[in-house]
Coordinates of N, CA, C and O in Angstrom, one line a residue:
X1 N 98.7 35.1 80.6 CA 98.2 36.0 81.9 C 97.5 34.8 82.7 O 96.9 33.6 82.6
X2 N 97.7 35.2 83.8 CA 97.8 34.4 85.0 C 95.4 34.3 85.5 O 95.4 35.7 85.8
X3 N 95.3 33.7 86.0 CA 94.0 33.3 86.3 C 93.8 33.5 87.8 O 94.8 33.5 88.5
X4 N 92.5 34.3 87.9 CA 92.5 34.8 89.0 C 90.9 34.5 89.6 O 90.2 34.2 88.5
X5 N 90.7 34.3 90.6 CA 88.9 34.0 91.5 C 88.5 34.9 92.1 O 89.5 35.5 92.9
X6 N 87.3 35.4 92.1 CA 86.4 35.8 93.3 C 85.9 34.8 93.9 O 85.2 34.1 93.0
X7 N 85.8 34.9 95.2 CA 85.1 33.5 95.8 C 84.3 34.0 96.7 O 84.7 35.1 97.2
X8 N 83.5 33.3 97.2 CA 82.3 33.5 98.2 C 82.5 32.4 99.4 O 82.3 31.2 99.0
X9 N 83.1 32.3 100.6 CA 83.1 31.4 101.9 C 81.8 31.5 102.6 O 81.4 32.7 102.6
X10 N 81.3 30.7 103.2 CA 80.0 30.5 104.3 C 80.4 30.0 105.3 O 81.1 28.8 105.1
X11 N 79.4 29.7 106.3 CA 79.5 28.5 107.3 C 78.6 27.5 107.3 O 77.9 27.5 106.2
X12 N 78.7 26.5 107.9 CA 77.7 25.2 108.2 C 76.2 25.7 108.1 O 75.6 25.0 107.2
X13 N 76.0 27.1 108.2 CA 74.4 27.2 108.4 C 74.5 28.3 107.4 O 73.0 28.8 107.6
X14 N 74.8 28.9 106.5 CA 75.0 29.7 105.6 C 74.2 31.1 106.2 O 73.5 32.1 105.3
X15 N 74.7 31.5 107.5 CA 74.4 33.0 107.9 C 75.8 33.8 107.7 O 74.9 35.3 107.7
X16 N 76.8 33.9 107.3 CA 77.5 34.6 107.0 C 78.7 34.4 105.8 O 78.7 33.2 105.4
X17 N 79.1 35.5 105.0 CA 79.7 35.5 104.1 C 80.7 36.1 104.2 O 81.1 37.0 104.5
X18 N 81.9 35.5 103.0 CA 82.8 35.8 103.2 C 83.4 36.4 101.5 O 83.7 35.5 101.2
X19 N 84.0 37.6 101.0 CA 84.3 37.2 99.6 C 85.9 38.2 99.4 O 86.3 38.7 100.1
X20 N 86.4 37.1 98.6 CA 87.6 37.6 99.1 C 88.1 37.2 97.0 O 87.3 36.7 96.1
X21 N 89.7 37.2 97.0 CA 90.1 37.4 95.9 C 91.4 36.8 95.9 O 91.9 36.8 96.8
X22 N 91.7 35.9 95.0 CA 92.8 35.0 94.8 C 93.3 34.6 93.8 O 92.7 34.2 92.7
X23 N 94.8 33.9 93.4 CA 95.3 33.7 92.4 C 95.4 32.3 92.2 O 95.6 31.5 90.9
X24 N 95.0 31.4 93.7 CA 95.2 29.9 93.8 C 93.7 29.8 94.6 O 93.9 29.6 95.8
X25 N 92.8 29.2 93.9 CA 91.3 29.2 94.7 C 91.4 28.1 95.6 O 91.4 27.6 96.6
X26 N 92.5 26.7 95.1 CA 92.3 25.6 96.2 C 93.1 26.2 96.9 O 92.5 25.7 98.4
X27 N 94.0 26.6 97.0 CA 95.1 26.8 98.1 C 94.5 27.5 99.1 O 94.5 27.2 100.6
X28 N 93.7 28.7 98.7 CA 92.9 29.8 99.5 C 92.0 29.2 100.3 O 91.6 29.2 101.4
X29 N 91.3 27.9 99.9 CA 89.8 27.5 100.3 C 90.7 26.7 101.6 O 90.2 26.5 103.0
X30 N 92.1 26.0 100.9 CA 92.6 25.1 102.1 C 93.1 25.9 103.5 O 92.7 25.4 104.7
X31 N 93.1 27.3 103.3 CA 93.8 27.7 104.4 C 92.5 28.1 105.2 O 92.8 28.1 106.5
X32 N 91.3 28.8 104.1 CA 90.0 28.7 105.2 C 89.8 28.0 106.0 O 89.2 27.9 107.3
X33 N 89.9 26.6 105.4 CA 89.1 25.5 106.2 C 90.3 24.9 107.1 O 89.8 24.3 108.3
X34 N 91.3 25.3 107.3 CA 92.2 25.4 108.5 C 92.6 26.5 109.5 O 93.5 26.8 110.4
X35 N 91.9 27.5 109.4 CA 91.9 28.3 110.0 C 92.7 29.5 109.8 O 93.1 30.6 110.7
X36 N 92.9 29.7 108.6 CA 94.4 30.7 108.1 C 93.9 31.9 107.6 O 94.4 32.7 107.1
X37 N 92.6 31.9 107.4 CA 92.0 32.9 106.5 C 91.9 34.3 107.0 O 92.4 34.4 108.2
X38 N 91.0 35.2 106.7 CA 90.7 36.6 107.6 C 90.6 36.3 108.8 O 89.9 35.1 109.1
X39 N 90.6 37.3 109.8 CA 90.1 37.6 111.2 C 88.5 37.5 110.6 O 87.9 36.4 111.8
X40 N 87.7 37.6 109.6 CA 86.5 37.2 109.7 C 85.9 35.8 109.2 O 85.2 35.4 110.0
X41 N 86.8 35.2 108.5 CA 86.2 33.5 108.4 C 86.7 33.1 109.7 O 86.3 32.1 109.7
X42 N 87.9 33.7 110.1 CA 88.2 32.0 111.5 C 86.8 32.2 112.3 O 86.6 31.7 113.2
X43 N 86.4 34.3 112.6 CA 85.8 34.4 113.9 C 84.1 33.6 113.1 O 83.8 33.1 114.6
X44 N 84.1 33.6 112.2 CA 82.6 33.0 112.1 C 82.5 32.1 111.1 O 81.5 31.1 110.4
X45 N 83.9 31.1 111.1 CA 83.7 29.8 110.9 C 83.5 29.9 109.6 O 82.5 28.6 109.2
X46 N 84.0 30.2 108.7 CA 83.7 30.5 107.2 C 84.9 29.6 106.5 O 85.3 29.9 106.0
X47 N 84.1 28.1 106.3 CA 85.0 27.6 105.7 C 84.6 26.5 104.6 O 84.8 25.6 103.8
X48 N 83.2 26.7 104.1 CA 82.4 26.4 103.0 C 82.8 27.0 101.6 O 81.9 28.4 101.6
X49 N 83.1 27.0 100.4 CA 83.2 27.6 99.4 C 82.0 27.2 98.8 O 81.4 26.2 98.3
X50 N 81.1 28.4 98.3 CA 79.6 28.3 97.7 C 79.9 29.0 96.3 O 78.4 28.8 95.4
X51 N 80.9 29.5 95.8 CA 80.8 30.7 94.8 C 81.9 31.2 94.5 O 82.8 31.4 95.4
X52 N 82.3 30.8 93.2 CA 83.6 31.4 92.7 C 83.2 31.9 90.9 O 82.4 31.3 90.4
X53 N 83.9 32.9 90.7 CA 84.1 33.4 89.3 C 85.8 33.7 88.8 O 86.4 33.9 89.8
X54 N 85.6 33.1 87.6 CA 87.1 33.0 87.0 C 87.3 34.3 86.2 O 86.7 34.6 85.6
X55 N 88.8 34.8 86.4 CA 88.9 36.1 85.6 C 90.3 36.0 85.3 O 91.3 35.3 85.7
X56 N 90.8 36.7 84.2 CA 91.9 36.5 83.4 C 92.7 37.9 83.6 O 93.9 38.3 83.4
X57 N 92.3 39.1 84.2 CA 93.0 40.3 84.4 C 92.5 40.4 86.0 O 91.6 40.7 86.6
X58 N 93.6 40.3 86.8 CA 93.2 40.6 88.1 C 92.4 41.8 88.2 O 91.9 42.3 89.9
X59 N 92.7 43.3 87.3 CA 92.0 44.4 87.8 C 90.4 44.4 87.9 O 89.7 44.8 88.7
X60 N 90.2 43.3 86.9 CA 88.8 42.9 86.8 C 88.2 42.3 87.8 O 87.0 42.5 88.4
X61 N 89.1 41.2 88.4 CA 88.9 40.6 89.3 C 88.6 41.7 90.9 O 87.7 41.1 91.5
X62 N 89.3 42.6 90.8 CA 89.5 43.4 92.3 C 88.4 44.5 92.3 O 87.5 44.3 93.2
X63 N 87.8 44.7 90.9 CA 86.6 45.4 90.7 C 85.4 44.8 91.2 O 84.2 44.8 91.9
X64 N 85.6 43.2 90.9 CA 84.2 42.7 90.8 C 84.2 42.4 92.4 O 82.8 42.6 92.7
X65 N 85.3 41.9 93.0 CA 85.2 41.9 94.3 C 84.8 42.9 95.2 O 83.8 42.9 96.5
X66 N 85.2 44.2 94.8 CA 84.6 45.3 95.6 C 82.8 45.7 95.3 O 82.4 46.3 96.4
X67 N 82.8 45.6 94.0 CA 81.5 45.7 93.6 C 80.2 44.6 94.5 O 79.2 45.0 95.2
X68 N 80.8 43.2 94.4 CA 80.3 42.4 95.3 C 80.2 42.7 97.1 O 79.0 42.5 97.6
X69 N 81.2 42.7 97.4 CA 81.1 43.5 98.9 C 80.3 44.7 99.2 O 80.0 44.8 100.3
X70 N 80.0 45.2 98.2 CA 78.8 46.6 98.5 C 77.7 45.8 98.0 O 76.4 46.7 98.3
X71 N 77.2 44.8 97.6 CA 75.7 44.4 97.4 C 75.0 43.8 98.8 O 75.9 43.5 100.0
X72 N 73.8 44.0 98.8 CA 72.9 43.7 99.9 C 73.1 41.9 100.1 O 73.4 41.4 99.0
X73 N 73.0 42.1 101.1 CA 72.8 40.1 101.4 C 72.1 38.9 100.2 O 72.5 38.3 100.0
X74 N 70.8 39.9 100.3 CA 69.9 38.8 99.7 C 70.5 39.1 98.1 O 70.1 37.9 97.3
X75 N 71.0 40.3 97.7 CA 71.6 40.3 96.3 C 72.6 39.1 96.4 O 73.0 38.0 95.1
X76 N 73.9 39.0 97.4 CA 74.9 38.0 97.1 C 74.0 36.4 97.2 O 74.4 35.7 96.5
X77 N 73.4 36.1 97.9 CA 72.3 35.0 97.9 C 71.5 34.5 96.8 O 71.9 33.4 96.5
X78 N 71.0 35.6 95.9 CA 70.4 35.1 94.6 C 71.5 35.1 93.6 O 71.6 34.2 92.9
X79 N 72.9 35.4 93.7 CA 74.0 35.6 92.8 C 74.4 34.3 92.9 O 74.3 33.3 92.3
X80 N 74.7 33.9 94.2 CA 74.9 32.7 94.4 C 74.1 31.1 94.0 O 74.6 30.2 93.7
X81 N 72.7 31.3 94.3 CA 71.8 30.5 93.9 C 71.6 30.4 92.4 O 71.3 29.0 91.8
X82 N 72.1 31.5 91.5 CA 71.9 31.0 89.9 C 72.6 29.9 89.8 O 72.6 29.5 88.9
X83 N 73.8 29.6 90.3 CA 75.0 28.6 90.1 C 74.9 27.7 90.8 O 75.1 26.5 90.6
X84 N 74.4 27.6 92.4 CA 74.5 26.6 93.3 C 73.7 26.8 93.7 O 73.0 27.5 95.2
X85 N 72.0 26.5 93.6 CA 70.8 26.4 94.1 C 70.9 26.2 95.6 O 69.7 26.7 96.2
X86 N 71.1 25.1 95.9 CA 71.1 24.6 97.3 C 72.3 25.2 98.0 O 72.2 24.5 99.2
X87 N 73.2 26.0 97.8 CA 74.3 26.3 98.3 C 75.0 25.6 99.1 O 75.6 25.5 100.2
X88 N 75.3 24.4 98.4 CA 76.1 23.4 98.7 C 77.4 23.8 98.7 O 77.8 24.8 98.1
X89 N 78.5 23.3 99.4 CA 79.7 23.3 99.1 C 80.6 22.8 98.0 O 80.1 21.4 97.7
X90 N 81.0 23.4 97.4 CA 81.8 23.3 96.3 C 83.1 22.5 96.6 O 83.9 23.0 97.3
X91 N 83.5 21.7 95.8 CA 84.7 20.7 95.8 C 85.6 21.3 94.3 O 85.1 21.6 93.6
X92 N 86.8 21.4 94.9 CA 87.5 21.8 94.0 C 89.0 20.7 93.9 O 89.2 20.4 95.0
X93 N 89.4 20.7 92.8 CA 90.4 20.0 92.6 C 91.7 20.7 92.1 O 91.5 21.0 91.3

């Protein structure tokens, strides 16, 4: 099975967040940084990856994305801070 990811992008000031799903996290982060992402990511300049989860089943990935999109902002920030306490931009290679 192919690996997939749920990821969270944010802006320089960490004021807006975007949750997405992709099978190629590296490529998708590059697209967001070049302004090729969703209208929301372009409008709010969401270019910094701060969180991601890896899945082996795309159905679980999509379910998780939907779950996170329904969360309150504070819940999302706490989730990110569990793995990335300072909300630093994550580097992927």
